[in-house]
Every structure is written in C-alpha cells, then in structure tokens.
Short mmCIF file of C-alpha atoms in Angstrom, two decimals:
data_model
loop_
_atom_site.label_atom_id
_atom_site.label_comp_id
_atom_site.label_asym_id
_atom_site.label_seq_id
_atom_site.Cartn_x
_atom_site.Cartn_y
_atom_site.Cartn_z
CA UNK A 274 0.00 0.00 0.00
CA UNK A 275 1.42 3.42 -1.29
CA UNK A 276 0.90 6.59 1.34
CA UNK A 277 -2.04 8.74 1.09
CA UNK A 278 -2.55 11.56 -0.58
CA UNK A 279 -3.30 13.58 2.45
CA UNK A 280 -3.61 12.56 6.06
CA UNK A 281 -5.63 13.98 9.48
CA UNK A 282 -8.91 12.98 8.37
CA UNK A 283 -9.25 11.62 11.87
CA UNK A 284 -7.71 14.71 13.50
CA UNK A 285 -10.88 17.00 15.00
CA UNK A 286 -8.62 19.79 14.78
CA UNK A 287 -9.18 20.11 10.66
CA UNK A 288 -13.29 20.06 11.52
CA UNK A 289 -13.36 22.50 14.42
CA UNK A 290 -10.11 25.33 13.33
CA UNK A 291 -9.17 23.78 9.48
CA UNK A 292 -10.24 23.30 6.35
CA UNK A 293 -12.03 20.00 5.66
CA UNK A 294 -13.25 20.93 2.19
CA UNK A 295 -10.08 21.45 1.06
CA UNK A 296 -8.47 18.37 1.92
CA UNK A 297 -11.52 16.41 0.62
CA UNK A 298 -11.39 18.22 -2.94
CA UNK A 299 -7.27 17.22 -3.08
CA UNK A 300 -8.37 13.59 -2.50
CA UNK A 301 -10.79 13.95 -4.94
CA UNK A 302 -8.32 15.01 -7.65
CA UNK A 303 -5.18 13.19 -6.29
CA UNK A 304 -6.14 9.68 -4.90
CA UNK A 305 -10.05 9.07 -4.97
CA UNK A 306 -9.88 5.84 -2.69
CA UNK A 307 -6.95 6.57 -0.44
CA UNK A 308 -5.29 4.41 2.46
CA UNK A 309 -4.67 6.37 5.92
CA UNK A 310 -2.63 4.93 8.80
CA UNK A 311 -3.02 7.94 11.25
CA UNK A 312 -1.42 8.53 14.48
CA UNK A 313 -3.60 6.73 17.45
CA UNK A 314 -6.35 5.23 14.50
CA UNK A 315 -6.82 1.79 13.11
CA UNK A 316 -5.78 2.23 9.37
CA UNK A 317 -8.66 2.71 6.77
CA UNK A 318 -9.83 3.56 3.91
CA UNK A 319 -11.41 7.03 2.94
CA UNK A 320 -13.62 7.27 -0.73
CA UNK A 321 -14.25 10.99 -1.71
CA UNK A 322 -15.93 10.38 -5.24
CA UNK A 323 -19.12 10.55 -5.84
CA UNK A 324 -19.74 6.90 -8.03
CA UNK A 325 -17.02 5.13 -5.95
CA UNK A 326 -18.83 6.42 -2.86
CA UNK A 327 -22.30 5.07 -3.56
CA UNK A 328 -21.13 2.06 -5.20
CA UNK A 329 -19.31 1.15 -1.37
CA UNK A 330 -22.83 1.92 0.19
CA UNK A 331 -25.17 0.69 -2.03
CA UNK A 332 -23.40 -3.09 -2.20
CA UNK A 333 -24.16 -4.24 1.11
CA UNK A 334 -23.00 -8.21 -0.09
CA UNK A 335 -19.46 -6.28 -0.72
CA UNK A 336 -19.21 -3.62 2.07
CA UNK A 337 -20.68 -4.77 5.84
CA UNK A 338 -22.87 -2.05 8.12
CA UNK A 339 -22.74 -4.55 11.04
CA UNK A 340 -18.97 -3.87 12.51
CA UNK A 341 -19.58 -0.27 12.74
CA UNK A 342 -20.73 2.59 10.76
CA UNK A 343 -18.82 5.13 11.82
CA UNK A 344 -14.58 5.35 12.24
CA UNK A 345 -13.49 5.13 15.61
CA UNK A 346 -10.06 4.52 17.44
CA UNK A 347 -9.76 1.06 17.74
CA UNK A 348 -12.04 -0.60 14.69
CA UNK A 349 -11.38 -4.20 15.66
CA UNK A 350 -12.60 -3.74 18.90
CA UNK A 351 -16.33 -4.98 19.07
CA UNK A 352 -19.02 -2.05 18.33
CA UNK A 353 -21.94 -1.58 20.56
CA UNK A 354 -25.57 -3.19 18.72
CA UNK A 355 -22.87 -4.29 15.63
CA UNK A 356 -25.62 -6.70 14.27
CA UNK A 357 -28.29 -5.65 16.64
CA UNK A 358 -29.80 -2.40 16.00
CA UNK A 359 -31.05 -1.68 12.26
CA UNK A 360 -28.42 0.91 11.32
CA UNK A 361 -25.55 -2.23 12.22
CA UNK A 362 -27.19 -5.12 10.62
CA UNK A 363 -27.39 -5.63 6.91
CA UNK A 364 -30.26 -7.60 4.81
CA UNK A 365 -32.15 -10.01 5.59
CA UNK A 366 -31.58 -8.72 9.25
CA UNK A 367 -31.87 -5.35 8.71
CA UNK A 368 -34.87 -5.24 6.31
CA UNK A 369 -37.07 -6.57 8.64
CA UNK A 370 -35.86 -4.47 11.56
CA UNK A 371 -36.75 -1.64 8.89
CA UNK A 372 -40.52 -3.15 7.91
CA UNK A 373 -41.39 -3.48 11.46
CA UNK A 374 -41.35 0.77 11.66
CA UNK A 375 -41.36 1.74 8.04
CA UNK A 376 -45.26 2.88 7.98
CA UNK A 377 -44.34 5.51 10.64
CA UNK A 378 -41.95 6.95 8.65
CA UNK A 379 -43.38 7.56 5.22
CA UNK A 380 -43.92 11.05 3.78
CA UNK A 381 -47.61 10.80 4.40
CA UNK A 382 -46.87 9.53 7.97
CA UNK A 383 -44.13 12.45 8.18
CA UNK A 384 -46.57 15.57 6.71
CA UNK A 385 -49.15 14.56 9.62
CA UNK A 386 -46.23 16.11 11.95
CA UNK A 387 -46.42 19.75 10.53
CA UNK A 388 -49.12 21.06 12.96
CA UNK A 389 -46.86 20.30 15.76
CA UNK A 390 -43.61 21.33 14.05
CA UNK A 391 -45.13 24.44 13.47
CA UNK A 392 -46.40 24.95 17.32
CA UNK A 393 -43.25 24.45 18.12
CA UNK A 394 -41.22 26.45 15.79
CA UNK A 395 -43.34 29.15 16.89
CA UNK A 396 -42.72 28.93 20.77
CA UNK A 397 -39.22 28.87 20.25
CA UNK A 398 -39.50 31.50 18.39
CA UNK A 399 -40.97 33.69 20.77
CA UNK A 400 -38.91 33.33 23.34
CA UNK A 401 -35.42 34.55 21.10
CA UNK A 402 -37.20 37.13 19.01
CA UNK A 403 -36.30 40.55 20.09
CA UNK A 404 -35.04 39.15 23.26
CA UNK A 405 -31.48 40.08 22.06
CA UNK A 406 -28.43 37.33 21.41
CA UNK A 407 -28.88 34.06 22.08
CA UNK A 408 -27.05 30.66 20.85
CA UNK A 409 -29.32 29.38 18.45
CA UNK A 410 -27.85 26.03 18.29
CA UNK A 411 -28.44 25.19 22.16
CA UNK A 412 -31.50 27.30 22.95
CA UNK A 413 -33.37 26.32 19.68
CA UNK A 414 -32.32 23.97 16.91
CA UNK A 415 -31.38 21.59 19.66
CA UNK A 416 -34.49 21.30 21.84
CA UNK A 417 -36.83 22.05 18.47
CA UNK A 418 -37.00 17.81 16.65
CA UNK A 419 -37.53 15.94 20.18
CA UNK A 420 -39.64 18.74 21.38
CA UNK A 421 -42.16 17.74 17.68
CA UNK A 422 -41.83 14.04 17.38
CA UNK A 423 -40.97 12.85 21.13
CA UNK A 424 -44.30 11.02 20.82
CA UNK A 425 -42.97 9.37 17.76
CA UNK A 426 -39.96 7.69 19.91
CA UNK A 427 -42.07 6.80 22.66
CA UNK A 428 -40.93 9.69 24.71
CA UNK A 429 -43.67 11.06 27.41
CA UNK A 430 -44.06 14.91 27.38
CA UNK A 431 -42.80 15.77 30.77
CA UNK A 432 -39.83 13.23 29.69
CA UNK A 433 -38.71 15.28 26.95
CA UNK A 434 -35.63 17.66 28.55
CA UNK A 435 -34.24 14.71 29.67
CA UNK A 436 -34.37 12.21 27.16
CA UNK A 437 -32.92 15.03 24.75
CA UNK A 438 -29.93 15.35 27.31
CA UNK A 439 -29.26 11.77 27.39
CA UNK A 440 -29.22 12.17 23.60
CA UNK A 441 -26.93 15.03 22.98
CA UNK A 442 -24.49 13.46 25.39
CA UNK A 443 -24.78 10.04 24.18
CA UNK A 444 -23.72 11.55 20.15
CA UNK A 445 -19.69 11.57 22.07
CA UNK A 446 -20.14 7.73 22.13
CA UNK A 447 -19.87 7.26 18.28
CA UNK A 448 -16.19 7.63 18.39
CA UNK A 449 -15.13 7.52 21.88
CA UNK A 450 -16.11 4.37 23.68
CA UNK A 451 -14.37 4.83 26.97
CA UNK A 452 -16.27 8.25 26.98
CA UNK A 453 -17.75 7.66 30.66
CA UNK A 454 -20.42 10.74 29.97
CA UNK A 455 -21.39 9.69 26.88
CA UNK A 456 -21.54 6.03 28.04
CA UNK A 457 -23.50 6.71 31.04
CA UNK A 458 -26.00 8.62 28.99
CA UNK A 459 -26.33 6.02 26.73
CA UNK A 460 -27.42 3.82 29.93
CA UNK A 461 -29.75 5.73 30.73
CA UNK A 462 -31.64 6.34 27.43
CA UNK A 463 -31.58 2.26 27.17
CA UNK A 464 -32.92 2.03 31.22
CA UNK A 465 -35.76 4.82 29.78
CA UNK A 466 -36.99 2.82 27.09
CA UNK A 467 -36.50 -0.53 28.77
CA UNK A 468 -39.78 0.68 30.99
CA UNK A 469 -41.09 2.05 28.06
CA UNK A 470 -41.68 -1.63 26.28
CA UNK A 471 -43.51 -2.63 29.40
CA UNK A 472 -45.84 0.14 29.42
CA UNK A 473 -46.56 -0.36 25.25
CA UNK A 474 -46.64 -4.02 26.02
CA UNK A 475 -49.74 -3.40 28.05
CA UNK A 476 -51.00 -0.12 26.20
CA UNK A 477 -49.82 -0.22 22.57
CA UNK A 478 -49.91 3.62 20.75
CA UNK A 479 -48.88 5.06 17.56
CA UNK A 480 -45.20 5.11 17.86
CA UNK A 481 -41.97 3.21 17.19
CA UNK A 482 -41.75 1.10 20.40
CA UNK A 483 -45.00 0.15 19.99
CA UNK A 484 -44.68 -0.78 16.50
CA UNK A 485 -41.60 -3.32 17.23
CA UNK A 486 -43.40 -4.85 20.59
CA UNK A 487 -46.19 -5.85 17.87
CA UNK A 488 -44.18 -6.95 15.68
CA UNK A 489 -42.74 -8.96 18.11
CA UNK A 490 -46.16 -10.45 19.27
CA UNK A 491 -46.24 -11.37 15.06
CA UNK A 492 -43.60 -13.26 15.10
CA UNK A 493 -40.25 -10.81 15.02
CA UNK A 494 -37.29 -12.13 15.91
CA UNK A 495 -36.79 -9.33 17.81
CA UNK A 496 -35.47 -8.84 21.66
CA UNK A 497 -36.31 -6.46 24.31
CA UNK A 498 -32.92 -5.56 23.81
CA UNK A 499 -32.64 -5.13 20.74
CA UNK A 500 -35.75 -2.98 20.51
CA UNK A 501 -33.87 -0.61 23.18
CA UNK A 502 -30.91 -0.52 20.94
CA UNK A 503 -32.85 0.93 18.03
CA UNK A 504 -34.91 3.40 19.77
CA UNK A 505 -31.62 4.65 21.06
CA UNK A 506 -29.96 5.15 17.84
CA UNK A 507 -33.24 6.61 16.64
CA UNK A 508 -33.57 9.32 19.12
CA UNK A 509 -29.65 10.34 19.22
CA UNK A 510 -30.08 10.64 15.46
CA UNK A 511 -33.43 12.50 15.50
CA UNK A 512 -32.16 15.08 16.86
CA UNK A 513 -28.77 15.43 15.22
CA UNK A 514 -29.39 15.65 11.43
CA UNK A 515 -32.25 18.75 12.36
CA UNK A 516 -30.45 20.62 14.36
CA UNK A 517 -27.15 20.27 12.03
CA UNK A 518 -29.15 21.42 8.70
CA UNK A 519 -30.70 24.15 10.83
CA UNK A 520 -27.74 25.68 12.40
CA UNK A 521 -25.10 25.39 9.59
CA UNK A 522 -28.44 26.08 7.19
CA UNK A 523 -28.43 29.52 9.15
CA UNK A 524 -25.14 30.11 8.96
CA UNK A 525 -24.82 29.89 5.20
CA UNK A 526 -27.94 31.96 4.71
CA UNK A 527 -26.52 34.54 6.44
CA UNK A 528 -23.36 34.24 4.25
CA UNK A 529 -25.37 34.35 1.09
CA UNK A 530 -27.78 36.95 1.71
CA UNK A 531 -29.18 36.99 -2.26
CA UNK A 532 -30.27 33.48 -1.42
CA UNK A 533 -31.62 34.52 1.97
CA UNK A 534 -33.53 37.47 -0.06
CA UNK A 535 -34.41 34.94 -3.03
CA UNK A 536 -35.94 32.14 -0.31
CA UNK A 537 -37.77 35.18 1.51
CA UNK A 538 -39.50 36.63 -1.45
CA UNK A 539 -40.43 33.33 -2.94
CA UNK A 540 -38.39 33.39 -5.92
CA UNK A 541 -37.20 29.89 -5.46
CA UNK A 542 -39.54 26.83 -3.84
CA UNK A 543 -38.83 25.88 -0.46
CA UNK A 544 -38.81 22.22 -1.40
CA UNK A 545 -35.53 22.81 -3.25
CA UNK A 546 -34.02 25.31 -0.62
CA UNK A 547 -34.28 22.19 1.97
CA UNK A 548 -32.31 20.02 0.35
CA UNK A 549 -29.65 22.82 -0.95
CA UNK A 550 -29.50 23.31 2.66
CA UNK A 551 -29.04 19.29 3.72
CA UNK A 552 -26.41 18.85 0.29
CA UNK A 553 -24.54 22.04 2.04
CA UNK A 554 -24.34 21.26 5.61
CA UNK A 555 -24.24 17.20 5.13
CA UNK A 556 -24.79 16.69 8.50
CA UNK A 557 -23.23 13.16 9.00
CA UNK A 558 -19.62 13.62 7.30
CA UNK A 559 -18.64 10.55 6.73
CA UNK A 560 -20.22 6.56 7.23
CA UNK A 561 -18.22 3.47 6.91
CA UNK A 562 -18.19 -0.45 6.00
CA UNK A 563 -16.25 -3.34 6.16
CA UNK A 564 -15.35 -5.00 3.20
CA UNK A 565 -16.58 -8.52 3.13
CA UNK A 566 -14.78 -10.16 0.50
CA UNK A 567 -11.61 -8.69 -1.60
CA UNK A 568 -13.23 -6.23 -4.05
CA UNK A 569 -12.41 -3.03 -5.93
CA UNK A 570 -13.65 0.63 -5.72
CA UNK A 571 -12.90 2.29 -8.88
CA UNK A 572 -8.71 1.26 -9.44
CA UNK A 573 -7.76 0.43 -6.29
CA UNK A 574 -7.87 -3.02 -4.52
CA UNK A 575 -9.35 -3.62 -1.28
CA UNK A 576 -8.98 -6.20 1.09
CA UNK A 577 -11.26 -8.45 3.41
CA UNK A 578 -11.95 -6.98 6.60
CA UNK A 579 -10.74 -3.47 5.93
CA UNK A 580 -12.66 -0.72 6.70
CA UNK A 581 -14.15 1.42 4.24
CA UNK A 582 -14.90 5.19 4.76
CA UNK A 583 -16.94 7.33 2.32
CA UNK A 584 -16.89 11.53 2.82
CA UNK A 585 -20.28 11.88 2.82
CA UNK A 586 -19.51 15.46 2.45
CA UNK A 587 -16.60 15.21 -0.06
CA UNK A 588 -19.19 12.96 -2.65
CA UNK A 589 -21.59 16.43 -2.05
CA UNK A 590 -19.08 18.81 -3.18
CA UNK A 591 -17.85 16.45 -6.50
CA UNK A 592 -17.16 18.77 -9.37
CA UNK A 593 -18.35 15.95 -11.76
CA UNK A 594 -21.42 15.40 -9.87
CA UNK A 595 -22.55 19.29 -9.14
CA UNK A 596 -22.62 22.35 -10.91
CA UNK A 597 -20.45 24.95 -8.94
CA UNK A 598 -20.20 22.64 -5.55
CA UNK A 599 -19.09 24.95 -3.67
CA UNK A 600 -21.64 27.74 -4.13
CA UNK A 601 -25.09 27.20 -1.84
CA UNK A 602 -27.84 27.42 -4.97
CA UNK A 603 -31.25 26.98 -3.40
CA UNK A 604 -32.89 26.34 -6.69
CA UNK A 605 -30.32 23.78 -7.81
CA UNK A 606 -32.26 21.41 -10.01
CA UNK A 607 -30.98 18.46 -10.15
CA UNK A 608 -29.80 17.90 -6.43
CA UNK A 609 -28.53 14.31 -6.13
CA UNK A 610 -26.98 14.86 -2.26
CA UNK A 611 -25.95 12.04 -0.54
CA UNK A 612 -26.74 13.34 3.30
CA UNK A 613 -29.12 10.91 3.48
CA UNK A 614 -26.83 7.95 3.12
CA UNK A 615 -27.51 5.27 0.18
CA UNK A 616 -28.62 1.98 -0.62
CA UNK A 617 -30.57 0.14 2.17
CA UNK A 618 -29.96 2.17 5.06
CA UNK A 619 -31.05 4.96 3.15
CA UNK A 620 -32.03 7.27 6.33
CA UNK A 621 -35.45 6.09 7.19
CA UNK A 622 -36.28 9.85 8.72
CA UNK A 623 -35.35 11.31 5.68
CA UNK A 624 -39.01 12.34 4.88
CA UNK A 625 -39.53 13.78 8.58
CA UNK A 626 -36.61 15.53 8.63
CA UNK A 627 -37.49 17.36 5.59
CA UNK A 628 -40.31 17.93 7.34
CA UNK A 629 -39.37 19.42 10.32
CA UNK A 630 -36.45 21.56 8.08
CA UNK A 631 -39.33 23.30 6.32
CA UNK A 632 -41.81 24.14 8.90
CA UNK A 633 -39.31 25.89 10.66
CA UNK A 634 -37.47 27.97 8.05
CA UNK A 635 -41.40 28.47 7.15
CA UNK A 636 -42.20 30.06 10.72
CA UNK A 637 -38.71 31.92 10.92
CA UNK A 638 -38.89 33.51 7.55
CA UNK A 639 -42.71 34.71 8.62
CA UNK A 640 -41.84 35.99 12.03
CA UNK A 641 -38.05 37.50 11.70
CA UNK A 642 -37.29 40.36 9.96
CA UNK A 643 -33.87 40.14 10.07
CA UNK A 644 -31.17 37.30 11.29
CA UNK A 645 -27.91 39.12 12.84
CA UNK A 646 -24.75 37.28 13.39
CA UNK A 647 -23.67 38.54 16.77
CA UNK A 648 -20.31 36.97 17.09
CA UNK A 649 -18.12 34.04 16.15
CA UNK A 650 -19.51 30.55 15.66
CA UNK A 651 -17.74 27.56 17.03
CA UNK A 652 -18.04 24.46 14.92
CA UNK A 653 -17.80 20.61 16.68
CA UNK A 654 -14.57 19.25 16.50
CA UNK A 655 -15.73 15.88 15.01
CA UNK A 656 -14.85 13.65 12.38
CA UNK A 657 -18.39 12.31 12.52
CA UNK A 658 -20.82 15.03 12.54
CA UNK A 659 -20.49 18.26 10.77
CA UNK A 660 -21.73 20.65 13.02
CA UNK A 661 -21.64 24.10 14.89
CA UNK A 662 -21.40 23.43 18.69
CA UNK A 663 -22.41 27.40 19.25
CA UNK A 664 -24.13 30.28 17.22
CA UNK A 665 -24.74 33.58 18.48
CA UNK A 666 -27.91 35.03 16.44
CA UNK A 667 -29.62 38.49 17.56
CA UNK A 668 -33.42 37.71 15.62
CA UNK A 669 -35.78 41.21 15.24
CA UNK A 670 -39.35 41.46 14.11
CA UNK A 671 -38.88 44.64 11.79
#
C-alpha cells in the first residue's frame, strides 16, 4: 500500500479550526480511494468520489454495516448493537428491523407532523425574538425535533428535557467508547426505554416502540434488547441531522444573503431550498463499511476486513457530480446529495426531517425580519458530525 494523498482525516482539529473541504477536494483530484494509517487510529480507507462512494454503500454483499458505521479509534474492537440495532445489521436482518417501523416513517406519515412542528417552531420562536443574542444552536435547533416528534420515539411529554440530554451526550459515544459521559447517557436512554416496552406491552400507541413490541407479538425475531438498541440510535439521530441542517443552514444563509432574499420573497420553492441546505451542511460527514470479500472501488484493490470510509460530504461537493459545488444554490435542479446515506440504510427519517427543516425555516422567515450574526460561531470538533457546537444570532421582528 502506497501513502495517502493527504492525512488527518481523523484529527478533530481540521473540523473545528481547518479546512475539511479542502483536503476532501485534493483527495478527490489526487487519490479518490486513499489508504490512511493515522497517528492513534486503526488504518482505513477514505472514498471521496461521488460513483465510488455510492457504489461502497449501495453493495451491502461487498461492504458490511454490522462492525460499525462510523470510524473510531480502535475498529477491531467490538461495536456496541454491531448486528443488533437496524443501522448495524445488513439484509435479511436489517430489512425486517426496517418493515417493522417503516409505515411511521413515510412522507404521508411524516406531513401529519407539521401542525406540531409548526407549534413548536413558533414557541421557540418567541422566546429569542427581540429578546437580544442568544445561541441558536443550544436554545433552539437543539431542543426544536424531540420537542415535535418525542411522541414518535415513545418519549412522554414531561420526559422530553431529559431524554434530549441523554441524547446530545450520548452523540460523544460514536467515536469515543471509553467516553464515561457519553456512556453513562447512553445507559440511561436504554434504562428509559427498557420501561417504556412494558408500558406499550400493556397499552400499545402510535409510535416506534410500539410498532416493534407488535411486531414482536407477530412473530419478530426481535429482543427487548434489541428494541432498546434501536430506539436509542433513533432518538440520538433524531435530533442530530435537524439541528445540524438548521444551524449550519443559518449560517450559510446569512453568508449568502441573495439566497436569503431569493428564499424570503419566494423566488425559489422551499422544497428545493431544503435540500440545498441538507447537500450544504451534510450533516453526517462521513459513514463506513467493512469489506466482506476482496473487491475493488474504482482502481484500487481492497482487502477483506478493511474498513471502508466514504466523505459523505466530499461525494456532495464532486465537481463531476454538481454544478459549482461549492456555491449554496437553493434552486439547484438536479440535487442528487448524498446526506441521506444510500442503498438500504437509506435514512429512514429522511421524509420527517425534511419535514421538520421546512416548517421551521417556514415560521422563521414569517416571524423574523432580520437574522444578525452577533459573534463568532464555534463548529464541533468531530470527524463524525459536521456541526456548529455554538451560534450567536440576535433575531428582530422589523
């Protein structure tokens, strides 16, 4: 194996103070499907193309979900759920995981959430709006999915605060798992929902823990613990992928004001602003497999057992994909983003989350005047998400 092309995709430093984009467009021209051995990281390798990415995530018999989806330290060390909950399994296994919740998440299923999306877009809205700065990410984009679809999860009202705690704390324990925090809040989202079965055991309702404890009644080969495991990947990634499009959304917006001004007036449709937005802020920035057998992507050889990492938000940006990448178009027609993931684990909350995305750039554009950037942003220094950790907004009615 020859050296890579460029190396610190693993360091947080390039996500939080560097330049991420420009590393990922070098790979892009340089070594599409390069080989990193980085300092304190299990070697791997990282795909920034756009056809070599979605060929490693749409072949599920060549590339593996269920050692891992994410990069992390030590990669032979066993995962967490690896086989267990739906986003670690691969077909049959993970198709029927899938089935068992797949009529909650349709986009019929996902439109009958705008009423409350919009409730509660609006009473966050109040209490920022000429109320002076504020961090948008932490006092509003965070609390704002849970707070709409916590009935969705199986999350009681008065349990909402601190199942979304549990949640943002539990996101550390994708790459660190000695994190205690993030462990410990892990425990206790599983000890929530473990007394959640029970109750939907005896009282079934319309939501996701329900819909596996049937299923299991049916027939599922499904555990109690495995149920857990799902709902706990569920509602850390709920609440991720919203908040992400939202905040960096924001951010951008307020960089490109004609596009603010064109989305404000109407002059282009929200449905393509929302996922100009998701191509732009590709909230998960990278996902990975294991290679199964010895393959190829594109030229280069890869072997059994090596694990497989594709940019998520490198394959967004690909010159030979998108017209002028690395401009934020809101009426970019076609927009063939990959933020949603490919193949069979295509993100099963895609429709909600485009959902939620829309109702609330709907209330925001209707109630604020004017968005002011009131200091400097901090973005997450993480490999895994691509996110802002703080955003200081001032919003004003006129």
């Amino acid at each position: 194996m020859t050296a890579p092309a460029v190396t610190g995709l693993t360091d947080p430093h390039l996500y939080s103070h560097g330049d991420p984009h420009a590393t990922w467009a070098r790979l892009r021209r340089e070594r599409p499907v390069s080989w990193h051995d980085e300092p304190d990281h299990e070697p791997f390798w990282a795909v920034t193309t756009y056809d070599e990415g979605l060929d490693v995530l749409s072949d599920w018999k060549r590339f593996s979900s269920a050692r891992g989806t994410f990069l992390r330290p030590n990669l032979s060390d066993p995962y967490p759920g690896a086989g267990v909950m739906m986003t670690l399994s691969d077909p049959p296994r993970h198709d029927v995981l899938r089935k068992a919740a797949a009529v909650l998440f349709t986009p019929k299923a996902a439109a009958g959430f705008r009423a409350r999306a919009a409730e509660v877009s609006r009473s966050l809205l109040r209490g920022v709006i000429d109320a002076g700065p504020h961090d948008f990410v932490n006092q509003v984009a965070a609390p704002y999915p849970l707070q709409v679809i916590a009935g969705l999860l199986g999350v009681e009202g008065e349990d909402v605060e601190r199942v979304a705690a549990y949640a943002e704390a539990a996101v550390g324990n994708i790459v660190d798992l000695d994190g205690t925090a993030a462990q410990q809040a892990h425990l206790e989202v599983l000890a929530y929902y473990a007394d959640v079965i029970e109750e939907r055991r005896a009282r079934p309702t319309d939501d996701v823990v329900s819909a596996f404890v049937l299923a299991q009644a049916d027939g599922l080969d499904i555990t109690d613990d495995e149920i857990i495991l799902t709902c706990d990947n569920l509602a850390v990634a709920a609440g991720e992928t919203t908040r992400q499009v939202l905040s960096g959304g924001l951010l951008a917006l307020l960089a490109n004001p004609e596009q603010l001004e064109a989305l404000r007036s109407g002059a282009v449709p929200l449905k393509s602003a929302i996922e100009e937005l998701v191509r732009w802020t590709s909230p998960v920035t990278h996902l990975m497999r294991t290679a199964v057998t010895d393959t190829t992507v594109g030229d280069v050889e890869i072997k059994a057992g090596q694990a497989v990492s594709v940019w998520l938000s490198s394959l967004n940006r690909d010159e030979n994909v998108f017209d002028r990448p690395m401009e934020l178009r809101l009426d970019r027609n076609p927009n063939r983003h990959v933020s949603f993931g490919g193949g069979r684990h295509f993100c099963i909350g895609a429709p909600l989350a485009r959902v939620l995305i829309g109702v609330f750039l709907e209330e925001t554009l209707r109630s604020v005047a004017r968005i002011e950037l009131v200091g400097e942003p901090r973005r997450t220094p993480s490999y895994v998400t691509n996110s802002l950790e703080y955003l200081p907004l001032a919003f004003h009615s006129a």
